[in-house]
Amino acid sequence: MKQFLSTLPRNLLDCFKGRRIIWHIIAISLTFILVTSGFDGLYFASTRKPIFRSCMFPAVVIGGLLPIALPLLLLAVGSMSRIARITLAGWAVGQAEFIGAVVAAAYKAITGRAHPSHEVGADLSHIFHFGLLRGGVFWGWPSSHTTIAFAMAATIFALLPKQRWVGYVAMGYAFYVGVGVSMTIHWFSDFAAGAIIGTAIGTVVGKNYLRSQM
């Protein structure tokens, strides 16, 4: 807990320092391209089908529950086994998820993007309500599910350089969550931006925690 709290401010700021800010700029620029080109609207119209919803909606539930369960599980296993590395991973994953949630909520608070309707109709993909809390912090750009999932996966990938298969499994989970929400409750660009921002956050947290073990 002490390391979690003491490193939290630094790791949060590091996500926006130096070259890392470029990833945020890329996420914003890609969103602009996807929205103005009409890709978001076309993707929405082509993926809102019952078969996609039935296959992908579980990603919404899994993406909401696993980020809570995984850090707690790692901390419990680490405590019972007295393996410091597992405990450290629990705190690192928890911190990355927390930072991801905060950053996504902050972006949502100022972009106020309209979320997709459940039925295909008027194209709402171009609607943003820029300002402060004009669209809340739960819906909108970027996808919190995706940001948190990729932050978690990138943290695991960075923490376990010798067990890459674990990182690949985590990334597979993150892509399922991201693509799943892009076909159900978000626009494609919400997923794309969340994946970029979440990966940047997880890489920062994972590498910094890895250095603390050396």
PDB file of C-alpha atoms in Angstrom:
ATOM      1  CA  MET A   1       0.000   0.000   0.000  1.00  0.00           C
ATOM      2  CA  LYS A   2       2.820   2.398   0.878  1.00  0.00           C
ATOM      3  CA  GLN A   3       4.426   1.982  -2.543  1.00  0.00           C
ATOM      4  CA  PHE A   4       1.033   2.326  -4.240  1.00  0.00           C
ATOM      5  CA  LEU A   5       0.400   5.692  -2.573  1.00  0.00           C
ATOM      6  CA  SER A   6       3.956   7.026  -2.766  1.00  0.00           C
ATOM      7  CA  THR A   7       4.370   6.286  -6.485  1.00  0.00           C
ATOM      8  CA  LEU A   8       0.842   7.220  -7.584  1.00  0.00           C
ATOM      9  CA  PRO A   9       1.403  10.979  -8.144  1.00  0.00           C
ATOM     10  CA  ARG A  10       4.689  10.423  -9.984  1.00  0.00           C
ATOM     11  CA  ASN A  11       3.327   7.671 -12.211  1.00  0.00           C
ATOM     12  CA  LEU A  12       0.238   9.714 -13.022  1.00  0.00           C
ATOM     13  CA  LEU A  13       2.372  12.690 -14.085  1.00  0.00           C
ATOM     14  CA  ASP A  14       4.784  10.430 -15.975  1.00  0.00           C
ATOM     15  CA  CYS A  15       1.909   9.384 -18.248  1.00  0.00           C
ATOM     16  CA  PHE A  16       1.963  12.909 -19.683  1.00  0.00           C
ATOM     17  CA  LYS A  17       5.678  13.671 -19.583  1.00  0.00           C
ATOM     18  CA  GLY A  18       8.091  13.922 -22.494  1.00  0.00           C
ATOM     19  CA  ARG A  19       7.452  11.595 -25.401  1.00  0.00           C
ATOM     20  CA  ARG A  20       4.484   9.993 -23.632  1.00  0.00           C
ATOM     21  CA  ILE A  21       2.304  12.996 -24.398  1.00  0.00           C
ATOM     22  CA  ILE A  22       2.710  12.052 -28.054  1.00  0.00           C
ATOM     23  CA  TRP A  23       0.540   8.971 -27.481  1.00  0.00           C
ATOM     24  CA  HIS A  24      -2.265  11.163 -26.197  1.00  0.00           C
ATOM     25  CA  ILE A  25      -1.885  13.390 -29.253  1.00  0.00           C
ATOM     26  CA  ILE A  26      -2.006  10.305 -31.492  1.00  0.00           C
ATOM     27  CA  ALA A  27      -5.191   9.129 -29.753  1.00  0.00           C
ATOM     28  CA  ILE A  28      -6.817  12.534 -30.272  1.00  0.00           C
ATOM     29  CA  SER A  29      -5.640  12.810 -33.891  1.00  0.00           C
ATOM     30  CA  LEU A  30      -6.828   9.301 -34.746  1.00  0.00           C
ATOM     31  CA  THR A  31     -10.205  10.056 -33.225  1.00  0.00           C
ATOM     32  CA  PHE A  32     -10.471  13.202 -35.358  1.00  0.00           C
ATOM     33  CA  ILE A  33      -9.729  11.170 -38.487  1.00  0.00           C
ATOM     34  CA  LEU A  34     -12.160   8.373 -37.613  1.00  0.00           C
ATOM     35  CA  VAL A  35     -14.953  10.831 -36.823  1.00  0.00           C
ATOM     36  CA  THR A  36     -14.525  13.268 -39.720  1.00  0.00           C
ATOM     37  CA  SER A  37     -13.981  10.521 -42.296  1.00  0.00           C
ATOM     38  CA  GLY A  38     -17.294   8.953 -41.333  1.00  0.00           C
ATOM     39  CA  PHE A  39     -15.661   5.663 -40.310  1.00  0.00           C
ATOM     40  CA  ASP A  40     -17.210   5.752 -36.828  1.00  0.00           C
ATOM     41  CA  GLY A  41     -20.695   6.041 -38.281  1.00  0.00           C
ATOM     42  CA  LEU A  42     -20.131   3.314 -40.857  1.00  0.00           C
ATOM     43  CA  TYR A  43     -18.641   0.964 -38.256  1.00  0.00           C
ATOM     44  CA  PHE A  44     -21.603   1.619 -35.963  1.00  0.00           C
ATOM     45  CA  ALA A  45     -24.119   0.854 -38.714  1.00  0.00           C
ATOM     46  CA  SER A  46     -22.373  -2.366 -39.735  1.00  0.00           C
ATOM     47  CA  THR A  47     -21.802  -3.849 -36.284  1.00  0.00           C
ATOM     48  CA  ARG A  48     -25.104  -3.203 -34.483  1.00  0.00           C
ATOM     49  CA  LYS A  49     -26.473  -6.624 -35.315  1.00  0.00           C
ATOM     50  CA  PRO A  50     -27.958  -9.144 -32.843  1.00  0.00           C
ATOM     51  CA  ILE A  51     -25.234 -11.725 -33.491  1.00  0.00           C
ATOM     52  CA  PHE A  52     -22.460  -9.241 -32.699  1.00  0.00           C
ATOM     53  CA  ARG A  53     -24.264  -8.012 -29.611  1.00  0.00           C
ATOM     54  CA  SER A  54     -24.749 -11.528 -28.253  1.00  0.00           C
ATOM     55  CA  CYS A  55     -21.076 -12.387 -28.809  1.00  0.00           C
ATOM     56  CA  MET A  56     -19.597  -9.110 -27.633  1.00  0.00           C
ATOM     57  CA  PHE A  57     -21.854  -7.839 -24.841  1.00  0.00           C
ATOM     58  CA  PRO A  58     -20.174 -10.154 -22.279  1.00  0.00           C
ATOM     59  CA  ALA A  59     -17.075  -7.991 -22.823  1.00  0.00           C
ATOM     60  CA  VAL A  60     -18.908  -5.128 -21.107  1.00  0.00           C
ATOM     61  CA  VAL A  61     -19.534  -7.241 -18.008  1.00  0.00           C
ATOM     62  CA  ILE A  62     -16.106  -8.884 -17.963  1.00  0.00           C
ATOM     63  CA  GLY A  63     -14.417  -5.529 -18.557  1.00  0.00           C
ATOM     64  CA  GLY A  64     -16.210  -4.140 -15.542  1.00  0.00           C
ATOM     65  CA  LEU A  65     -15.630  -7.019 -13.114  1.00  0.00           C
ATOM     66  CA  LEU A  66     -12.156  -8.380 -13.867  1.00  0.00           C
ATOM     67  CA  PRO A  67     -10.336  -5.089 -13.152  1.00  0.00           C
ATOM     68  CA  ILE A  68     -11.797  -5.240  -9.636  1.00  0.00           C
ATOM     69  CA  ALA A  69     -11.201  -8.942  -9.071  1.00  0.00           C
ATOM     70  CA  LEU A  70      -7.681  -9.335 -10.497  1.00  0.00           C
ATOM     71  CA  PRO A  71      -5.758  -6.941  -8.205  1.00  0.00           C
ATOM     72  CA  LEU A  72      -7.587  -8.312  -5.157  1.00  0.00           C
ATOM     73  CA  LEU A  73      -6.817 -11.876  -6.237  1.00  0.00           C
ATOM     74  CA  LEU A  74      -3.127 -11.092  -6.791  1.00  0.00           C
ATOM     75  CA  LEU A  75      -2.870  -9.370  -3.409  1.00  0.00           C
ATOM     76  CA  ALA A  76      -4.598 -12.278  -1.665  1.00  0.00           C
ATOM     77  CA  VAL A  77      -2.408 -14.901  -3.359  1.00  0.00           C
ATOM     78  CA  GLY A  78       0.720 -12.846  -2.713  1.00  0.00           C
ATOM     79  CA  SER A  79      -0.154 -12.454   0.955  1.00  0.00           C
ATOM     80  CA  MET A  80      -0.946 -16.128   1.504  1.00  0.00           C
ATOM     81  CA  SER A  81       2.075 -17.401  -0.420  1.00  0.00           C
ATOM     82  CA  ARG A  82       4.352 -14.648   0.879  1.00  0.00           C
ATOM     83  CA  ILE A  83       5.653 -14.108  -2.648  1.00  0.00           C
ATOM     84  CA  ALA A  84       6.496 -10.420  -2.838  1.00  0.00           C
ATOM     85  CA  ARG A  85       6.484 -10.374  -6.640  1.00  0.00           C
ATOM     86  CA  ILE A  86       2.829 -11.388  -6.810  1.00  0.00           C
ATOM     87  CA  THR A  87       1.869  -8.787  -4.214  1.00  0.00           C
ATOM     88  CA  LEU A  88       3.799  -6.153  -6.162  1.00  0.00           C
ATOM     89  CA  ALA A  89       1.954  -7.138  -9.329  1.00  0.00           C
ATOM     90  CA  GLY A  90      -1.358  -6.698  -7.522  1.00  0.00           C
ATOM     91  CA  TRP A  91      -0.490  -3.168  -6.458  1.00  0.00           C
ATOM     92  CA  ALA A  92       0.918  -2.321  -9.903  1.00  0.00           C
ATOM     93  CA  VAL A  93      -2.149  -3.582 -11.764  1.00  0.00           C
ATOM     94  CA  GLY A  94      -4.446  -1.801  -9.305  1.00  0.00           C
ATOM     95  CA  GLN A  95      -2.567   1.458  -9.701  1.00  0.00           C
ATOM     96  CA  ALA A  96      -2.579   1.252 -13.509  1.00  0.00           C
ATOM     97  CA  GLU A  97      -6.321   0.614 -13.503  1.00  0.00           C
ATOM     98  CA  PHE A  98      -6.902   3.508 -11.109  1.00  0.00           C
ATOM     99  CA  ILE A  99      -4.841   5.902 -13.230  1.00  0.00           C
ATOM    100  CA  GLY A 100      -6.611   4.659 -16.356  1.00  0.00           C
ATOM    101  CA  ALA A 101     -10.012   5.305 -14.786  1.00  0.00           C
ATOM    102  CA  VAL A 102      -9.004   8.802 -13.640  1.00  0.00           C
ATOM    103  CA  VAL A 103      -7.507   9.804 -16.988  1.00  0.00           C
ATOM    104  CA  ALA A 104     -10.474   8.444 -18.973  1.00  0.00           C
ATOM    105  CA  ALA A 105     -12.929  10.234 -16.661  1.00  0.00           C
ATOM    106  CA  ALA A 106     -10.981  13.496 -17.010  1.00  0.00           C
ATOM    107  CA  TYR A 107     -11.103  13.300 -20.808  1.00  0.00           C
ATOM    108  CA  LYS A 108     -14.806  12.457 -20.721  1.00  0.00           C
ATOM    109  CA  ALA A 109     -15.482  15.385 -18.419  1.00  0.00           C
ATOM    110  CA  ILE A 110     -14.180  17.862 -21.000  1.00  0.00           C
ATOM    111  CA  THR A 111     -15.177  16.181 -24.296  1.00  0.00           C
ATOM    112  CA  GLY A 112     -18.773  15.225 -23.471  1.00  0.00           C
ATOM    113  CA  ARG A 113     -19.148  12.863 -26.396  1.00  0.00           C
ATOM    114  CA  ALA A 114     -22.601  11.512 -27.173  1.00  0.00           C
ATOM    115  CA  HIS A 115     -22.794   7.751 -26.814  1.00  0.00           C
ATOM    116  CA  PRO A 116     -24.287   5.529 -29.539  1.00  0.00           C
ATOM    117  CA  SER A 117     -27.982   4.763 -29.487  1.00  0.00           C
ATOM    118  CA  HIS A 118     -29.090   1.145 -29.268  1.00  0.00           C
ATOM    119  CA  GLU A 119     -30.708   1.310 -32.682  1.00  0.00           C
ATOM    120  CA  VAL A 120     -29.195   2.390 -35.990  1.00  0.00           C
ATOM    121  CA  GLY A 121     -30.628   5.763 -36.927  1.00  0.00           C
ATOM    122  CA  ALA A 122     -29.214   9.264 -37.094  1.00  0.00           C
ATOM    123  CA  ASP A 123     -25.414   9.374 -36.992  1.00  0.00           C
ATOM    124  CA  LEU A 124     -24.471  10.776 -33.580  1.00  0.00           C
ATOM    125  CA  SER A 125     -20.761  10.063 -33.917  1.00  0.00           C
ATOM    126  CA  HIS A 126     -19.890  13.711 -34.631  1.00  0.00           C
ATOM    127  CA  ILE A 127     -21.515  15.058 -31.458  1.00  0.00           C
ATOM    128  CA  PHE A 128     -19.175  16.319 -28.742  1.00  0.00           C
ATOM    129  CA  HIS A 129     -20.149  18.728 -25.950  1.00  0.00           C
ATOM    130  CA  PHE A 130     -16.844  20.324 -25.091  1.00  0.00           C
ATOM    131  CA  GLY A 131     -16.742  22.064 -21.733  1.00  0.00           C
ATOM    132  CA  LEU A 132     -16.833  20.819 -18.163  1.00  0.00           C
ATOM    133  CA  LEU A 133     -19.105  17.927 -17.244  1.00  0.00           C
ATOM    134  CA  ARG A 134     -21.480  18.611 -20.116  1.00  0.00           C
ATOM    135  CA  GLY A 135     -21.644  14.908 -20.856  1.00  0.00           C
ATOM    136  CA  GLY A 136     -20.772  13.379 -17.502  1.00  0.00           C
ATOM    137  CA  VAL A 137     -17.861  11.009 -16.876  1.00  0.00           C
ATOM    138  CA  PHE A 138     -19.458   7.599 -17.465  1.00  0.00           C
ATOM    139  CA  TRP A 139     -20.227   7.648 -21.188  1.00  0.00           C
ATOM    140  CA  GLY A 140     -18.116   9.121 -23.946  1.00  0.00           C
ATOM    141  CA  TRP A 141     -14.544   9.339 -25.186  1.00  0.00           C
ATOM    142  CA  PRO A 142     -12.357   7.426 -24.540  1.00  0.00           C
ATOM    143  CA  SER A 143     -13.843   4.109 -23.442  1.00  0.00           C
ATOM    144  CA  SER A 144     -13.080   3.525 -19.752  1.00  0.00           C
ATOM    145  CA  HIS A 145     -13.498  -0.230 -20.208  1.00  0.00           C
ATOM    146  CA  THR A 146     -10.840  -0.197 -22.923  1.00  0.00           C
ATOM    147  CA  THR A 147      -8.477   2.236 -21.206  1.00  0.00           C
ATOM    148  CA  ILE A 148      -8.483   0.212 -17.985  1.00  0.00           C
ATOM    149  CA  ALA A 149      -8.198  -3.137 -19.798  1.00  0.00           C
ATOM    150  CA  PHE A 150      -5.159  -2.020 -21.802  1.00  0.00           C
ATOM    151  CA  ALA A 151      -3.586  -0.318 -18.785  1.00  0.00           C
ATOM    152  CA  MET A 152      -3.859  -3.614 -16.921  1.00  0.00           C
ATOM    153  CA  ALA A 153      -2.550  -5.674 -19.847  1.00  0.00           C
ATOM    154  CA  ALA A 154       0.385  -3.352 -20.576  1.00  0.00           C
ATOM    155  CA  THR A 155       1.355  -3.367 -16.898  1.00  0.00           C
ATOM    156  CA  ILE A 156       1.457  -7.157 -16.864  1.00  0.00           C
ATOM    157  CA  PHE A 157       3.379  -7.189 -20.150  1.00  0.00           C
ATOM    158  CA  ALA A 158       6.008  -4.804 -18.736  1.00  0.00           C
ATOM    159  CA  LEU A 159       6.242  -6.535 -15.355  1.00  0.00           C
ATOM    160  CA  LEU A 160       6.838 -10.000 -16.795  1.00  0.00           C
ATOM    161  CA  PRO A 161       9.464  -9.655 -19.544  1.00  0.00           C
ATOM    162  CA  LYS A 162      10.420 -13.334 -19.176  1.00  0.00           C
ATOM    163  CA  GLN A 163       6.828 -14.624 -19.285  1.00  0.00           C
ATOM    164  CA  ARG A 164       5.622 -12.948 -22.436  1.00  0.00           C
ATOM    165  CA  TRP A 165       2.815 -15.462 -22.893  1.00  0.00           C
ATOM    166  CA  VAL A 166       1.092 -14.013 -19.829  1.00  0.00           C
ATOM    167  CA  GLY A 167       1.321 -10.557 -21.376  1.00  0.00           C
ATOM    168  CA  TYR A 168      -0.081 -11.840 -24.668  1.00  0.00           C
ATOM    169  CA  VAL A 169      -3.031 -13.433 -22.870  1.00  0.00           C
ATOM    170  CA  ALA A 170      -3.653 -10.136 -21.058  1.00  0.00           C
ATOM    171  CA  MET A 171      -3.500  -8.232 -24.346  1.00  0.00           C
ATOM    172  CA  GLY A 172      -5.940 -10.710 -25.899  1.00  0.00           C
ATOM    173  CA  TYR A 173      -8.355 -10.010 -23.052  1.00  0.00           C
ATOM    174  CA  ALA A 174      -7.919  -6.256 -23.543  1.00  0.00           C
ATOM    175  CA  PHE A 175      -8.662  -6.494 -27.272  1.00  0.00           C
ATOM    176  CA  TYR A 176     -11.779  -8.565 -26.595  1.00  0.00           C
ATOM    177  CA  VAL A 177     -13.040  -5.959 -24.146  1.00  0.00           C
ATOM    178  CA  GLY A 178     -12.180  -3.076 -26.485  1.00  0.00           C
ATOM    179  CA  VAL A 179     -13.722  -4.585 -29.597  1.00  0.00           C
ATOM    180  CA  GLY A 180     -16.685  -5.767 -27.539  1.00  0.00           C
ATOM    181  CA  VAL A 181     -17.562  -2.316 -26.244  1.00  0.00           C
ATOM    182  CA  SER A 182     -16.991  -0.818 -29.715  1.00  0.00           C
ATOM    183  CA  MET A 183     -19.792  -3.052 -30.993  1.00  0.00           C
ATOM    184  CA  THR A 184     -22.179  -2.404 -28.127  1.00  0.00           C
ATOM    185  CA  ILE A 185     -21.883   0.755 -26.014  1.00  0.00           C
ATOM    186  CA  HIS A 186     -19.113   2.817 -27.665  1.00  0.00           C
ATOM    187  CA  TRP A 187     -17.896   4.185 -30.966  1.00  0.00           C
ATOM    188  CA  PHE A 188     -14.885   2.566 -32.633  1.00  0.00           C
ATOM    189  CA  SER A 189     -12.744   5.654 -31.953  1.00  0.00           C
ATOM    190  CA  ASP A 190     -13.583   5.410 -28.237  1.00  0.00           C
ATOM    191  CA  PHE A 191     -12.011   1.948 -28.310  1.00  0.00           C
ATOM    192  CA  ALA A 192      -9.015   3.015 -30.425  1.00  0.00           C
ATOM    193  CA  ALA A 193      -8.188   5.992 -28.196  1.00  0.00           C
ATOM    194  CA  GLY A 194      -8.697   3.958 -25.019  1.00  0.00           C
ATOM    195  CA  ALA A 195      -6.322   1.274 -26.286  1.00  0.00           C
ATOM    196  CA  ILE A 196      -3.584   3.818 -27.037  1.00  0.00           C
ATOM    197  CA  ILE A 197      -3.965   5.790 -23.812  1.00  0.00           C
ATOM    198  CA  GLY A 198      -4.345   2.673 -21.665  1.00  0.00           C
ATOM    199  CA  THR A 199      -1.234   1.075 -23.164  1.00  0.00           C
ATOM    200  CA  ALA A 200       0.770   4.227 -22.479  1.00  0.00           C
ATOM    201  CA  ILE A 201      -0.416   4.265 -18.852  1.00  0.00           C
ATOM    202  CA  GLY A 202       0.258   0.578 -18.269  1.00  0.00           C
ATOM    203  CA  THR A 203       3.722   0.799 -19.784  1.00  0.00           C
ATOM    204  CA  VAL A 204       4.649   3.658 -17.449  1.00  0.00           C
ATOM    205  CA  VAL A 205       3.347   1.915 -14.334  1.00  0.00           C
ATOM    206  CA  GLY A 206       4.713  -1.501 -15.261  1.00  0.00           C
ATOM    207  CA  LYS A 207       8.215  -0.258 -16.056  1.00  0.00           C
ATOM    208  CA  ASN A 208       8.403   1.879 -12.928  1.00  0.00           C
ATOM    209  CA  TYR A 209       7.302  -1.010 -10.707  1.00  0.00           C
ATOM    210  CA  LEU A 210       9.751  -3.330 -12.465  1.00  0.00           C
ATOM    211  CA  ARG A 211      12.602  -0.929 -11.725  1.00  0.00           C
ATOM    212  CA  SER A 212      11.641  -0.952  -8.045  1.00  0.00           C
ATOM    213  CA  GLN A 213      12.409  -4.685  -7.926  1.00  0.00           C
ATOM    214  CA  MET A 214      15.948  -4.239  -9.245  1.00  0.00           C
TER     215      MET A 214
END
